[in-house]
Coordinates of C-alpha atoms and ligand atoms in Angstrom, one line a residue:
X1 CA 13.1 8.9 -19.2
X2 CA 10.4 6.8 -17.6
X3 CA 9.7 7.9 -14.0
X4 CA 10.6 5.3 -11.4
X5 CA 7.8 3.8 -9.4
X6 CA 8.3 4.7 -5.8
X7 CA 6.9 2.8 -2.8
X8 CA 4.5 4.9 -0.8
X9 CA 5.8 3.6 2.4
X10 CA 8.7 5.3 4.1
X11 CA 11.3 3.1 5.9
X12 CA 11.4 5.5 8.8
X13 CA 8.5 3.9 10.7
X14 CA 8.5 0.2 11.4
X15 CA 5.7 -2.1 10.3
X16 CA 2.7 -1.6 12.5
X17 CA 2.1 -4.8 14.5
X18 CA -1.5 -5.8 15.2
X19 CA -1.2 -5.0 18.9
X20 CA -0.8 -1.3 17.8
X21 CA -3.7 -1.4 15.4
X22 CA -6.9 0.3 16.6
X23 CA -10.1 0.2 14.5
X24 CA -12.7 2.9 15.3
X25 CA -16.2 1.6 15.8
X26 CA -17.5 4.1 13.3
X27 CA -15.5 2.2 10.6
X28 CA -18.1 -0.6 11.1
X29 CA -21.2 1.6 11.0
X30 CA -23.2 -1.4 9.6
X31 CA -22.8 -3.1 13.0
X32 CA -24.4 -2.5 16.4
X33 CA -22.1 -2.1 19.4
X34 CA -21.8 -5.8 20.1
X35 CA -21.4 -6.9 16.5
X36 CA -18.6 -4.4 15.9
X37 CA -16.6 -5.4 19.0
X38 CA -17.0 -9.2 18.3
X39 CA -15.9 -8.6 14.7
X40 CA -12.7 -6.9 15.9
X41 CA -12.0 -9.7 18.3
X42 CA -12.4 -12.3 15.6
X43 CA -9.5 -10.7 13.7
X44 CA -7.2 -10.2 16.7
X45 CA -7.8 -6.5 16.9
X46 CA -7.6 -5.4 20.6
X47 CA -8.3 -1.7 20.4
X48 CA -11.2 0.5 19.4
X49 CA -12.5 4.0 19.8
X50 CA -16.2 4.0 20.8
X51 CA -18.8 6.0 18.9
X52 CA -21.1 7.7 21.3
X53 CA -24.3 6.9 19.4
X54 CA -23.5 3.1 19.4
X55 CA -22.6 3.3 23.1
X56 CA -25.9 4.9 24.0
X57 CA -27.8 2.2 22.2
X58 CA -26.5 -0.4 24.7
X59 CA -25.4 1.7 27.8
X60 CA -22.1 1.7 29.5
X61 CA -22.7 -1.4 31.7
X62 CA -23.5 -3.7 28.8
X63 CA -20.8 -2.1 26.7
X64 CA -18.2 -3.0 29.4
X65 CA -19.4 -6.6 29.5
X66 CA -19.0 -6.9 25.7
X67 CA -15.6 -5.2 25.7
X68 CA -14.4 -7.4 28.6
X69 CA -15.7 -10.6 27.0
X70 CA -13.9 -9.8 23.8
X71 CA -10.8 -8.4 25.4
X72 CA -11.1 -5.1 23.5
X73 CA -9.7 -2.0 25.0
X74 CA -11.2 1.5 24.5
X75 CA -8.7 4.1 23.4
X76 CA -11.2 7.0 23.0
X77 CA -14.7 8.1 22.9
X78 CA -15.9 10.1 19.9
X79 CA -16.9 12.8 19.4
X80 CA -17.3 15.5 22.0
X81 CA -16.8 19.2 21.9
X82 CA -19.1 21.3 19.7
X83 CA -18.4 24.7 21.3
X84 CA -19.7 26.9 18.5
X85 CA -23.5 26.9 19.2
X86 CA -25.0 30.2 18.3
X87 CA -27.1 30.5 21.5
X88 CA -26.1 30.1 25.1
X89 CA -28.7 27.3 25.4
X90 CA -27.1 25.4 22.6
X91 CA -23.7 25.8 24.2
X92 CA -25.0 24.7 27.6
X93 CA -26.5 21.6 26.0
X94 CA -23.1 20.8 24.4
X95 CA -21.5 21.2 27.8
X96 CA -23.9 18.8 29.4
X97 CA -23.3 16.2 26.7
X98 CA -19.5 16.6 27.1
X99 CA -19.9 16.0 30.9
X100 CA -21.9 12.9 30.2
X101 CA -19.3 11.7 27.6
X102 CA -16.4 12.3 30.0
X103 CA -18.1 10.2 32.6
X104 CA -18.8 7.4 30.0
X105 CA -15.2 7.6 28.9
X106 CA -14.0 7.3 32.5
X107 CA -16.2 4.3 33.1
X108 CA -15.0 2.6 29.9
X109 CA -11.3 3.2 30.8
X110 CA -10.8 5.4 27.8
X111 CA -7.7 7.6 27.7
X112 CA -9.2 10.5 25.7
X113 CA -12.3 12.1 24.4
X114 CA -11.8 13.2 20.8
X115 CA -13.0 16.8 20.8
X116 CA -14.0 18.7 17.7
X117 CA -15.0 22.3 17.7
X118 CA -18.3 22.3 15.7
X119 CA -19.0 24.3 12.6
X120 CA -21.4 27.2 12.0
X121 CA -25.1 27.3 12.5
X122 CA -27.3 27.3 9.3
X123 CA -27.2 30.8 7.8
X124 CA -24.5 32.0 10.3
X125 CA -21.6 33.7 8.7
X126 CA -19.8 34.9 11.8
X127 CA -16.8 32.7 11.6
X128 CA -14.7 34.8 13.9
X129 CA -17.2 34.6 16.8
X130 CA -17.5 30.8 16.3
X131 CA -13.7 30.5 16.4
X132 CA -13.6 32.6 19.6
X133 CA -15.9 30.1 21.3
X134 CA -13.4 27.3 21.0
X135 CA -10.9 28.3 23.7
X136 CA -13.8 29.4 25.9
X137 CA -15.5 26.0 25.5
X138 CA -12.2 24.1 26.1
X139 CA -11.4 26.1 29.2
X140 CA -14.8 25.3 30.6
X141 CA -14.3 21.6 30.1
X142 CA -10.8 21.4 31.6
X143 CA -12.0 20.9 35.2
X144 CA -14.4 18.1 34.1
X145 CA -11.5 16.4 32.2
X146 CA -9.3 16.6 35.3
X147 CA -12.0 15.1 37.5
X148 CA -12.7 12.2 35.1
X149 CA -9.0 11.5 34.4
X150 CA -9.8 11.6 30.6
X151 CA -7.8 13.8 28.2
X152 CA -9.5 16.1 25.8
X153 CA -7.9 15.4 22.4
X154 CA -8.6 18.4 20.2
X155 CA -9.0 17.4 16.6
X156 CA -8.6 19.8 13.7
X157 CA -10.6 18.8 10.7
X158 CA -10.2 19.4 7.0
X159 CA -11.2 22.9 5.9
X160 CA -13.9 21.5 3.6
X161 CA -15.9 20.8 6.7
X162 CA -15.3 24.2 8.3
X163 CA -18.9 25.1 7.9
X164 CA -20.4 21.9 9.1
X165 CA -18.1 20.3 11.6
X166 CA -15.0 22.2 12.6
X167 CA -13.9 25.8 12.5
X168 CA -10.5 24.6 13.5
X169 CA -8.8 23.4 10.3
X170 CA -5.0 23.1 10.9
X171 CA -2.6 21.6 13.3
X172 CA -0.9 25.0 13.5
X173 CA -4.2 26.5 14.8
X174 CA -4.6 23.7 17.3
X175 CA -1.1 24.2 18.6
X176 CA -1.9 28.0 18.9
X177 CA -5.1 27.3 20.9
X178 CA -3.1 25.0 23.3
X179 CA -0.4 27.7 23.6
X180 CA -3.0 30.4 24.3
X181 CA -4.6 28.2 27.1
X182 CA -1.1 27.7 28.7
X183 CA -0.9 24.0 27.4
X184 CA -2.9 22.5 30.3
X185 CA -2.1 18.9 31.2
X186 CA -5.7 17.7 30.4
X187 CA -5.6 19.0 26.9
X188 CA -4.0 17.2 24.0
X189 CA -4.4 16.9 20.2
X190 CA -5.7 14.2 17.9
X191 CA -4.0 14.1 14.6
X192 CA -6.1 12.7 11.8
X193 CA -4.2 12.1 8.6
X194 CA -7.3 12.6 6.5
X195 CA -7.8 16.1 8.0
X196 CA -4.2 17.3 7.9
X197 CA -2.2 15.5 5.2
X198 CA -2.3 18.6 3.0
X199 CA -1.0 21.0 5.6
X200 CA 2.2 22.5 4.2
X201 CA 4.2 22.6 7.5
X202 CA 2.6 19.4 8.9
X203 CA 5.9 17.9 9.9
X204 CA 7.2 20.9 11.8
X205 CA 3.7 21.4 13.5
X206 CA 3.8 17.7 14.6
X207 CA 7.2 18.4 16.1
X208 CA 5.8 21.4 17.8
X209 CA 2.8 19.4 19.1
X210 CA 5.3 16.9 20.6
X211 CA 3.9 15.3 23.8
X212 CA 0.6 16.9 23.3
X213 CA -0.3 14.3 20.7
X214 CA -2.9 11.9 22.2
X215 CA -4.2 10.1 19.1
X216 CA -3.3 9.3 15.6
X217 CA -6.2 8.7 13.2
X218 CA -5.6 7.3 9.7
X219 CA -7.5 6.7 6.5
X220 CA -6.9 7.8 2.9
X221 CA -7.9 10.6 0.6
X222 CA -9.4 9.3 -2.6
X223 CA -8.6 11.3 -5.8
X224 CA -12.1 10.9 -7.0
X225 CA -13.8 11.5 -3.7
X226 CA -17.6 11.7 -3.8
X227 CA -18.0 13.2 -0.4
X228 CA -15.3 15.0 1.7
X229 CA -16.7 13.6 4.9
X230 CA -18.3 10.3 4.2
X231 CA -16.1 8.9 1.4
X232 CA -12.8 8.2 3.2
X233 CA -10.5 5.6 1.7
X234 CA -8.9 2.5 3.0
X235 CA -5.2 3.2 3.8
X236 CA -3.3 2.6 0.5
X237 CA -6.2 3.4 -1.7
X238 CA -5.5 7.1 -2.0
X239 CA -3.0 9.9 -1.8
X240 CA -1.9 10.1 1.9
X241 CA 1.5 8.8 3.0
X242 CA 0.2 7.4 6.3
X243 CA 3.5 5.7 7.2
X244 CA 5.4 8.9 6.7
X245 CA 3.0 10.8 8.9
X246 CA 3.2 8.1 11.5
X247 CA 7.0 8.3 11.4
X248 CA 6.8 12.0 12.1
X249 CA 4.4 11.5 15.0
X250 CA 6.5 8.7 16.5
X251 CA 9.6 10.9 16.2
X252 CA 8.0 13.0 19.0
X253 CA 8.0 10.0 21.3
X254 CA 4.4 8.9 20.6
X255 CA 4.0 5.2 20.9
X256 CA 0.2 4.8 20.8
X257 CA -1.8 2.9 18.3
X258 CA -2.6 3.9 14.7
X259 CA -6.4 4.3 14.7
X260 CA -8.2 3.4 11.4
X261 CA -11.2 5.7 11.1
X262 CA -13.1 5.3 7.9
X263 CA -16.4 7.0 7.2
X264 CA -17.5 5.4 4.0
X265 CA -21.3 5.6 3.4
X266 CA -21.2 4.1 -0.1
X267 CA -18.4 1.6 0.1
X268 CA -17.0 0.2 3.3
X269 CA -20.2 0.7 5.4
X270 CA -22.0 -1.5 2.9
X271 CA -19.7 -4.5 3.0
X272 CA -19.7 -7.4 5.4
X273 CA -17.8 -6.2 8.5
X274 CA -15.4 -9.2 8.5
X275 CA -14.3 -8.3 5.0
X276 CA -13.7 -4.7 6.2
X277 CA -11.6 -5.7 9.2
X278 CA -9.7 -8.3 7.3
X279 CA -8.8 -5.7 4.7
X280 CA -7.6 -3.2 7.3
X281 CA -5.5 -5.9 9.0
X282 CA -3.9 -6.8 5.7
X283 CA -3.4 -3.2 4.6
X284 CA -2.0 -1.9 7.9
X285 CA 1.1 -4.1 7.6
X286 CA 1.7 -2.5 4.2
X287 CA 0.6 1.1 4.4
X288 CA 0.4 2.2 8.1
Ligands
ZN1 ZN1 -10.5 11.5 13.3

């Protein structure tokens, strides 16, 4: 018997309207700060997550002017954290950078700072020690987060980047870290479908995360991926059921935006930005 074609979309979550669509600035890596925000505005997209490097190119005051002129709101600043430095000096440097980022986030009116743990130093194989630095680093940042009124959104990343970007790989571990810290009010979780779609008990861990969920990042996993970090797919082009994941997240009461975050060195970062944003707007109605 011929298998039936099934629609990837699940009916559980409604169609995502454009007012709930956020496009991360990093998705338009080919643009400078101003170009990226103006491009979003041209397509009616009103939300972004700011990439720190692009922000630093212009500074917070100029960034605010551009955002206000274009009527674009900042959901998050990306990416802070990096708690796993091998030396005390490296960890102190990361702390100072986080303090600066929380201040920038506050001035931009961002709700959260997406916080990743960092990986291992070159030739370091002490994964347990690196992991142990995550709750320590988060605990040290909590008073700064409270002062700035910006949430830390802890983001687990795919295990393929455990060595380079994040020693925290699953939502289960993120929930465990928050539990161990007593689930402080300033600490939430960013769920990225690209990082977590494979997790066997994802739905139940999303339920467990519940009101801790700060952000929902989406993109797609390409079957023939050429790079596990820099070859993310456009929603609908790969193997992730983003609408189903969104329905699980929304079942917890989350009503924030779906945030398209596409790192794509060889494809989308090489295209005209208007083409990229138009494609996202079109695909979001179908696949997010
Ligand atoms: Zn993300």
